Amino acid sequence: MFNALTMDDYPLTLTAVVERAQLFHDVDVVSRRPDGSLTRTTMAACVQQARRVATALAGLGVAAGDRVATLLWNQVEHLEIYLAVPAMGAVVHTLNPRLHADELAFIVADAGDSVIVVDESLLDVFEGFRHIHRFTHVVVVTHNDDAPQGMWDYRVLAERAEPMSWPVLDERSAAAMCYTSGTTGRPKGVVYSHRALVLHSLAAALPDALGVSARETLLPVVPMFHANAWGLPYASAMIGARLVLPGPLLDPHSILDLLVRERVTMTAGVPTVWMGMLAALDAEPQRWDLTCLDRLIVGGAAVSRALIEGYDQHGLRVIQAWGMTETAPLGTVSRLPVGLDEQGSDAQYEYRIRQGTPVPLVEIRAVDDDGRPIERDDSAMGELEIRGPWVASAYHNGRGSDSFTADGWFRTGDIVRIDEHGCIRICDRAKDLVKSGGEWISSVDLENRLMGHPAVAEAAVIAVPDERWGERPLAAVVIRDGMSVHPDELKQHLSAHYAKWQIPDRFEYLPEIPRTATGKFRKTELRQRFASQTT
């Protein structure tokens, strides 16, 4: 028999990423403190600090498989924990400080966190849930004051420790953990293996994916507590990209200041961040020199054509990506195909507002209500299902088993169309589709068209009960400062693209759209507010 087993069975663990990162003595890691000041170190120095942090955590009793929680911003200490905890064989579990205390209490108890590392600026958040779950140790990243009594000082612990020699690990052992946003029930834990995150980092760095290279200066606005900052910290450590960590100051002017000062080439975040920044650019286009900025990676929600066009007018390129906590999170990227390079702008924009094609090693399909695969004709709609080496096959503690098919695919809950090239367009979340008179209406499509009106800053469309049609769409809109628009004008704006029955009957004007802790529209709150008001 021919012997194919001649290759080294090299383990795909994050230890290899950490070991490689220590080569980058001249690659900066810039970190902004809560007071706005900047600290500078290097990727190699972060690795050396991570070795000491790992020894210090081991001294506190952290062993293989133990969960170490973080309540931190995008800051250098968070990167050190990202490197140290998986490499020592434990599991880094990032916590979202924007969640309610009750939700955080549930998450840390469900995960079974043993030790937590907290930035001193977030101690008030920690106090909101610490009494519900007992941590064996609390470690505080201090900036001005000493650590509170009964807690450990992060820097002091690390300074006293000797660098750890990394243990040999199984590539299928747990490395990190995140929880879903819990918009449809209790948050569910997703546990990522070393193998999954290594492969995810390689895929993210590909030129036609996110394109992380050693020549990039990368500013992840997307939080490190949200789906591993889309894998960008690990991709940067693997490739040697310069990293700029913005801390908690995420207002448009603070982000623009960092982009200009640090000559950032690539940044990433959710659409709400970039809407605010676009408004600041439009207001003072000559103030900000962004000639170094090559691209903005946008994900977390559908991107409107108006947002893409707005940045194009400033010479800045928006690239849309799609993923979920369950996909670690990279699933698809909307890179303009070669065949559209010479096409007109309309054809290009119609492609760029799509969520893109699967990155290598990821497979997709969409199924109808009967579970049958839909045609890839860009017309049929079905629920997107996905599988791949960094896609979850189950949730922590066995919750949500109905989200996974018998043949190993994850049900995303997104309703999509797929074209012949495998490019998806998300039409809606399954729970957000409006079914009016037996016909489906996409709330996402309506929202994007509404946000294309010059007077509309934000729009969210929901289904409300209707005695005749079952459901009708209602649009909640936020008007730009100093502008006004009548509902009839918005209906006329939509009529160029939609039949009369697809257009919302009602428009509610709000000062802001309620959002989840990760920046997505909280449509459940809108439905609760307006559901009792039939059209």
XYZ file of C-alpha atoms in Angstrom:
535
model
C 0.000 0.000 0.000
C 1.247 3.478 -0.891
C 2.305 5.323 2.262
C 0.879 8.837 2.401
C 1.805 9.345 6.062
C 5.189 10.928 5.422
C 4.450 14.482 6.556
C 5.143 15.857 10.012
C 1.994 15.747 12.144
C 2.691 19.303 13.292
C 0.124 20.542 15.834
C -1.875 23.585 14.757
C -1.803 25.397 18.095
C -1.675 29.082 18.943
C 1.673 28.334 20.572
C 3.155 28.424 17.059
C 1.583 31.858 16.519
C 3.027 33.113 19.811
C 6.472 31.709 19.035
C 6.454 33.384 15.631
C 5.324 36.713 17.113
C 8.464 36.902 19.244
C 10.454 37.388 16.003
C 8.884 40.812 15.456
C 11.198 43.053 17.511
C 10.557 46.019 15.217
C 6.762 45.677 14.909
C 4.971 48.256 17.037
C 2.004 47.667 19.289
C 0.418 51.016 20.149
C -2.184 51.122 22.923
C -4.383 54.024 24.032
C -5.213 54.324 27.714
C -8.606 55.456 29.045
C -7.112 58.942 29.662
C -6.143 59.216 25.982
C -2.392 58.757 26.450
C -0.526 56.276 24.241
C 1.898 53.522 25.216
C 4.232 51.833 22.761
C 5.834 48.427 22.822
C 6.630 45.723 20.263
C 5.059 42.427 19.323
C 8.145 40.565 20.574
C 7.985 42.380 23.917
C 4.310 41.400 24.216
C 5.321 37.752 23.870
C 7.935 38.068 26.623
C 5.378 39.733 28.863
C 2.857 36.999 27.975
C 5.331 34.363 29.209
C 5.543 36.101 32.579
C 1.779 36.608 32.738
C 1.288 32.893 32.105
C 3.619 31.982 34.982
C 1.814 34.437 37.255
C -1.590 32.961 36.365
C -0.270 29.448 36.949
C 0.851 30.649 40.377
C -2.751 31.651 41.060
C -3.837 28.106 40.318
C -4.845 28.420 36.648
C -4.391 24.994 35.065
C -5.048 23.389 31.687
C -8.631 23.920 30.578
C -9.423 26.576 33.203
C -11.285 29.622 31.955
C -9.661 33.022 32.473
C -12.187 35.827 31.992
C -11.211 39.257 30.687
C -13.042 42.527 31.250
C -10.740 44.676 29.142
C -10.722 47.099 26.239
C -8.644 46.825 23.071
C -5.394 47.399 24.964
C -1.944 45.882 25.136
C -2.719 43.846 28.271
C -5.599 42.212 26.424
C -3.223 41.203 23.635
C -0.836 39.732 26.221
C -3.684 37.681 27.691
C -4.703 36.585 24.165
C -1.181 35.193 23.753
C -0.513 33.891 27.268
C -3.663 32.035 28.263
C -4.107 29.677 25.267
C -0.355 28.996 25.066
C -0.305 27.878 28.722
C -3.195 25.483 27.990
C -5.998 27.515 29.588
C -8.956 29.204 27.876
C -9.325 32.961 27.413
C -12.947 34.045 27.853
C -13.675 37.624 26.805
C -16.553 39.466 28.508
C -18.511 42.333 26.979
C -18.628 45.211 29.520
C -21.639 46.707 27.725
C -23.895 43.832 28.781
C -26.274 44.066 31.723
C -24.911 42.806 35.039
C -27.466 39.974 35.138
C -26.345 38.782 31.719
C -22.675 38.945 32.691
C -23.428 37.008 35.867
C -25.118 34.280 33.845
C -22.231 34.109 31.364
C -19.396 33.810 33.886
C -21.318 31.171 35.854
C -22.168 29.208 32.707
C -18.544 29.310 31.547
C -17.208 28.436 34.994
C -14.578 31.187 34.967
C -11.977 30.831 37.700
C -9.849 33.991 37.398
C -10.796 37.373 35.914
C -8.538 40.148 34.610
C -10.207 43.587 34.830
C -9.144 47.025 33.661
C -9.442 49.475 36.556
C -11.765 51.665 34.451
C -14.228 48.734 34.405
C -14.237 47.917 38.113
C -17.699 49.457 38.459
C -18.980 47.039 35.823
C -17.304 44.163 37.645
C -18.890 45.147 40.948
C -22.289 44.731 39.307
C -21.932 40.948 39.038
C -18.999 39.801 41.201
C -21.284 38.918 44.124
C -23.152 36.342 41.999
C -20.157 34.323 40.818
C -17.161 33.623 42.995
C -13.810 34.053 41.252
C -10.830 32.467 42.951
C -8.719 35.520 42.041
C -9.256 38.995 40.574
C -6.383 40.643 38.693
C -6.576 44.378 37.952
C -4.801 46.313 35.210
C -4.008 49.589 36.962
C -3.132 52.927 35.357
C -2.948 55.431 38.196
C -3.922 53.738 41.446
C -2.935 50.572 43.269
C -5.127 47.501 42.886
C -8.013 47.450 45.385
C -7.536 45.403 48.532
C -8.011 41.696 47.949
C -7.159 41.963 44.244
C -3.886 41.385 42.406
C -2.033 44.040 40.402
C -1.459 42.779 36.852
C 1.916 44.478 36.336
C 3.271 43.572 39.746
C 2.312 39.916 39.268
C 4.013 39.803 35.868
C 7.179 41.554 37.054
C 7.665 39.002 39.828
C 7.254 35.982 37.538
C 9.765 34.093 35.442
C 8.963 33.521 31.731
C 7.057 30.291 31.116
C 8.247 27.558 28.760
C 5.122 26.630 26.861
C 3.674 23.134 27.350
C 2.930 20.820 24.436
C -0.766 21.068 23.581
C -3.341 19.169 21.561
C -4.522 21.253 18.607
C -8.129 20.249 19.357
C -8.004 21.504 22.936
C -9.907 24.656 23.879
C -8.133 27.990 23.395
C -10.790 30.704 23.645
C -14.441 31.238 24.369
C -17.086 33.820 23.399
C -20.803 34.109 24.020
C -23.483 34.997 21.506
C -25.311 38.299 21.910
C -28.416 36.605 23.304
C -30.901 38.585 21.202
C -33.290 35.601 21.072
C -32.739 34.144 24.539
C -29.906 33.433 26.966
C -26.403 33.876 25.498
C -24.761 30.640 24.363
C -21.079 29.845 24.679
C -18.877 28.990 21.705
C -15.564 27.304 22.487
C -12.805 27.685 19.883
C -10.054 25.116 19.514
C -6.419 25.960 18.828
C -6.738 24.356 15.406
C -9.770 26.466 14.537
C -8.101 29.757 15.444
C -4.843 28.958 13.655
C -6.688 28.103 10.440
C -8.930 31.146 10.872
C -5.849 33.383 11.201
C -4.353 31.977 8.015
C -7.601 32.496 6.103
C -8.105 36.037 7.419
C -4.643 37.025 6.208
C -5.306 35.911 2.611
C -5.210 38.777 0.065
C -8.800 38.233 -1.060
C -10.057 37.811 2.517
C -9.093 40.549 4.993
C -5.597 40.839 3.545
C -3.469 41.181 6.698
C 0.192 41.604 5.734
C 3.430 42.667 7.408
C 3.092 46.017 5.652
C -0.194 46.849 7.360
C -0.843 49.120 10.287
C -4.063 47.699 11.641
C -6.549 49.409 13.961
C -9.303 47.047 15.133
C -12.216 49.181 16.315
C -14.220 45.980 16.666
C -13.723 45.046 20.334
C -11.475 42.218 21.423
C -14.416 41.091 23.579
C -16.576 40.667 20.459
C -15.837 37.455 18.484
C -12.086 37.771 19.077
C -11.979 41.159 17.294
C -12.749 39.174 14.142
C -9.497 37.246 14.578
C -7.370 40.294 13.750
C -5.105 40.208 16.856
C -4.057 36.623 16.120
C -3.650 37.324 12.394
C -1.483 40.351 13.237
C 0.663 38.325 15.648
C 1.074 35.577 13.054
C 1.951 37.869 10.151
C 3.748 40.683 11.948
C 1.353 43.531 11.200
C 1.709 46.728 13.213
C -1.179 46.930 15.684
C -2.934 50.028 17.036
C -5.328 49.351 19.935
C -7.813 52.197 20.559
C -8.877 51.493 24.154
C -12.327 52.710 25.233
C -12.318 56.008 23.288
C -14.330 55.094 20.195
C -16.037 58.364 19.283
C -15.470 59.460 15.652
C -12.919 62.169 16.435
C -10.840 59.886 18.679
C -10.774 57.183 15.995
C -9.928 59.684 13.257
C -7.121 61.096 15.381
C -5.548 57.626 15.759
C -6.018 56.793 12.070
C -4.154 59.951 11.085
C -1.504 59.988 13.833
C -0.498 56.339 13.436
C -0.839 56.285 9.626
C -3.232 53.344 9.780
C -3.691 51.350 6.545
C -6.518 49.028 7.599
C -9.310 49.289 10.163
C -12.357 47.209 11.050
C -15.646 47.731 12.869
C -19.445 47.652 12.742
C -21.475 50.027 10.510
C -22.572 52.297 13.379
C -18.933 53.260 14.006
C -18.400 54.170 10.370
C -21.680 56.093 10.087
C -20.512 58.402 12.838
C -17.058 58.753 11.342
C -18.481 59.518 7.897
C -20.540 62.350 9.364
C -17.371 63.775 10.966
C -15.494 63.511 7.654
C -18.320 65.166 5.751
C -18.362 68.022 8.255
C -14.599 68.684 8.080
C -13.180 66.957 4.978
C -9.941 68.963 5.001
C -9.109 68.285 8.630
C -8.189 64.621 8.364
C -5.309 63.273 6.255
C -6.318 59.644 5.592
C -4.144 59.071 2.550
C -2.534 56.044 4.235
C -5.874 54.331 4.917
C -6.437 51.647 2.284
C -9.641 49.978 3.497
C -12.319 49.770 6.130
C -13.549 46.256 6.894
C -17.217 46.482 7.889
C -19.256 43.671 9.426
C -21.811 42.924 12.108
C -24.758 44.240 10.083
C -25.644 44.841 6.451
C -23.875 47.808 4.839
C -25.925 50.298 2.862
C -24.929 51.588 -0.558
C -25.129 55.117 0.862
C -22.371 54.314 3.375
C -20.122 52.792 0.706
C -20.685 55.725 -1.655
C -20.092 58.188 1.161
C -16.636 56.778 1.840
C -15.865 56.492 -1.863
C -16.334 60.256 -2.078
C -13.483 60.604 0.431
C -11.300 58.146 -1.509
C -11.755 55.416 1.098
C -12.683 51.824 0.307
C -15.295 49.886 2.296
C -15.109 46.073 2.166
C -18.008 44.163 3.645
C -17.537 40.894 5.522
C -20.013 38.564 7.189
C -19.682 36.175 10.086
C -21.004 35.198 13.501
C -19.701 34.265 16.916
C -20.303 30.663 15.847
C -17.967 31.086 12.839
C -15.026 32.526 14.825
C -16.275 34.818 13.053
C -15.089 35.035 9.419
C -17.491 33.466 6.918
C -17.651 35.516 3.716
C -15.970 38.598 2.265
C -17.285 40.847 -0.490
C -14.266 41.455 -2.694
C -15.092 42.806 -6.134
C -14.519 39.978 -8.647
C -12.187 40.494 -11.614
C -15.096 40.355 -14.034
C -16.555 43.560 -12.555
C -13.358 45.618 -12.660
C -14.348 47.282 -15.925
C -18.086 47.448 -15.246
C -19.994 50.612 -14.384
C -20.372 51.863 -10.849
C -23.972 50.629 -10.488
C -22.955 47.022 -11.155
C -20.043 47.349 -8.752
C -22.156 48.873 -5.988
C -24.799 46.185 -6.373
C -22.069 43.626 -5.742
C -20.364 45.516 -2.918
C -23.552 45.712 -0.835
C -23.690 41.912 -0.838
C -22.037 39.946 1.953
C -19.684 38.156 -0.439
C -18.358 34.685 -1.135
C -17.110 32.139 1.414
C -13.449 32.363 2.350
C -11.409 29.255 1.506
C -12.262 26.145 3.575
C -15.756 27.437 4.386
C -18.807 25.884 2.703
C -22.295 27.351 2.483
C -25.738 26.274 1.402
C -29.257 27.640 1.859
C -32.406 25.597 2.383
C -36.108 26.319 2.066
C -38.800 25.718 4.678
C -38.823 22.017 3.781
C -35.053 21.690 4.225
C -34.334 21.419 0.494
C -31.334 23.323 -0.978
C -32.407 26.374 -2.956
C -31.260 27.174 -6.477
C -28.226 29.424 -6.768
C -30.068 31.746 -9.120
C -29.969 34.900 -6.948
C -33.739 34.745 -6.749
C -34.750 31.904 -4.438
C -34.486 32.610 -0.710
C -33.551 30.204 2.052
C -31.870 29.970 5.434
C -28.087 30.067 5.226
C -26.230 27.068 6.626
C -22.461 26.905 6.972
C -19.676 24.518 7.919
C -15.902 24.629 8.050
C -12.876 24.040 10.298
C -13.600 27.105 12.453
C -17.398 26.786 12.535
C -19.006 25.558 15.759
C -20.589 22.105 15.820
C -22.235 22.588 19.235
C -22.662 25.137 22.017
C -21.048 24.978 25.439
C -23.112 22.925 27.893
C -25.251 21.527 25.069
C -27.562 24.510 24.648
C -29.206 25.336 21.335
C -28.762 21.911 19.744
C -31.498 22.734 17.218
C -29.099 25.208 15.593
C -27.108 22.315 14.122
C -28.255 19.897 11.427
C -27.928 16.131 11.605
C -25.338 16.225 8.807
C -23.100 18.761 10.529
C -24.094 22.225 9.310
C -24.749 25.294 11.461
C -28.107 27.016 10.912
C -27.328 30.733 10.884
C -30.878 32.106 10.986
C -30.007 34.438 8.089
C -32.275 34.368 5.035
C -30.222 34.757 1.869
C -30.108 34.629 -1.881
C -27.050 32.993 -3.490
C -25.858 33.625 -7.032
C -24.131 31.163 -9.350
C -20.705 32.220 -8.051
C -21.619 31.494 -4.444
C -21.979 35.163 -3.476
C -24.618 35.671 -0.811
C -26.974 38.541 -0.181
C -28.580 38.530 3.237
C -32.246 39.416 2.909
C -33.066 39.261 6.591
C -32.836 37.382 9.820
C -35.440 34.618 9.798
C -37.173 36.223 12.770
C -37.180 39.684 11.125
C -38.820 38.872 7.792
C -42.205 40.492 7.310
C -44.868 38.122 5.959
C -47.635 40.256 4.485
C -50.536 38.556 2.752
C -48.464 35.389 2.418
C -45.553 37.228 0.723
C -42.156 37.845 2.282
C -40.740 41.377 2.630
C -37.065 41.899 3.518
C -36.582 44.393 6.351
C -32.839 44.669 5.622
C -33.425 45.720 2.003
C -35.918 48.371 3.101
C -33.548 49.664 5.784
C -30.685 50.059 3.352
C -32.858 51.885 0.837
C -34.197 54.218 3.527
C -30.678 55.007 4.703
C -29.929 55.997 1.129
C -32.226 59.016 1.570
C -30.146 62.110 2.393
C -32.301 63.008 5.420
C -32.202 59.544 7.052
C -29.358 58.728 9.421
C -30.637 55.307 10.538
C -33.618 53.079 9.836
C -34.953 49.845 11.303
C -37.923 47.968 9.836
C -40.068 45.557 11.847
C -43.251 43.559 11.351
C -46.360 44.735 13.178
C -49.722 42.923 13.335
C -52.328 43.760 10.707
C -55.917 42.491 10.746
C -56.140 42.137 6.985
C -52.638 41.112 5.886
C -51.352 39.380 9.009
C -48.262 41.594 9.182
C -47.174 44.899 7.681
C -43.747 46.615 7.753
C -43.207 49.572 10.055
C -40.133 51.769 9.665
C -38.476 53.450 12.640
C -36.208 56.222 11.362
C -33.680 58.650 12.816
C -33.463 61.953 10.930
C -30.146 63.745 10.453
C -29.590 66.862 12.537
C -31.072 69.951 10.965
C -33.120 68.032 8.395
C -36.721 66.869 8.076
C -38.651 64.540 5.791
C -42.336 63.668 5.508
C -43.431 59.995 5.417
C -44.892 60.540 1.929
C -41.459 61.575 0.706
C -39.935 58.410 2.171
C -42.626 56.310 0.490
C -41.863 58.041 -2.810
C -38.157 57.354 -2.286
C -38.876 53.638 -1.825
C -41.368 53.409 -4.686
C -38.574 53.462 -7.264
C -37.458 50.038 -6.027
C -40.488 48.416 -4.366
C -44.083 47.577 -5.147
C -46.684 49.482 -3.169
C -47.501 46.471 -0.972
C -43.844 46.170 0.088
C -43.556 49.772 1.316
C -44.151 50.473 5.031
C -47.521 51.956 5.906
C -46.127 53.692 8.974
C -43.000 55.647 9.786
C -42.074 56.324 13.397
C -39.495 59.049 14.077
C -37.127 58.255 16.937
C -34.158 60.132 18.428
C -32.152 56.888 18.194
C -32.618 53.204 17.354
C -32.169 50.957 20.406
C -29.131 48.719 20.037
C -27.665 45.587 21.511
C -24.317 45.639 23.312
C -22.616 44.727 20.016
C -24.207 47.585 18.058
C -26.988 45.695 16.272
C -30.540 47.057 16.125
C -32.577 45.741 19.047
C -35.699 44.965 17.064
C -37.271 43.041 19.930
C -37.558 46.332 21.806
C -39.136 48.021 18.786
C -41.600 45.166 18.380
C -42.574 45.359 22.041
C -43.134 49.079 21.664
C -45.196 49.011 18.473
C -46.687 45.486 18.255
C -49.885 46.421 20.080
C -50.546 49.208 17.593
C -52.146 47.540 14.573
C -52.005 49.288 11.220
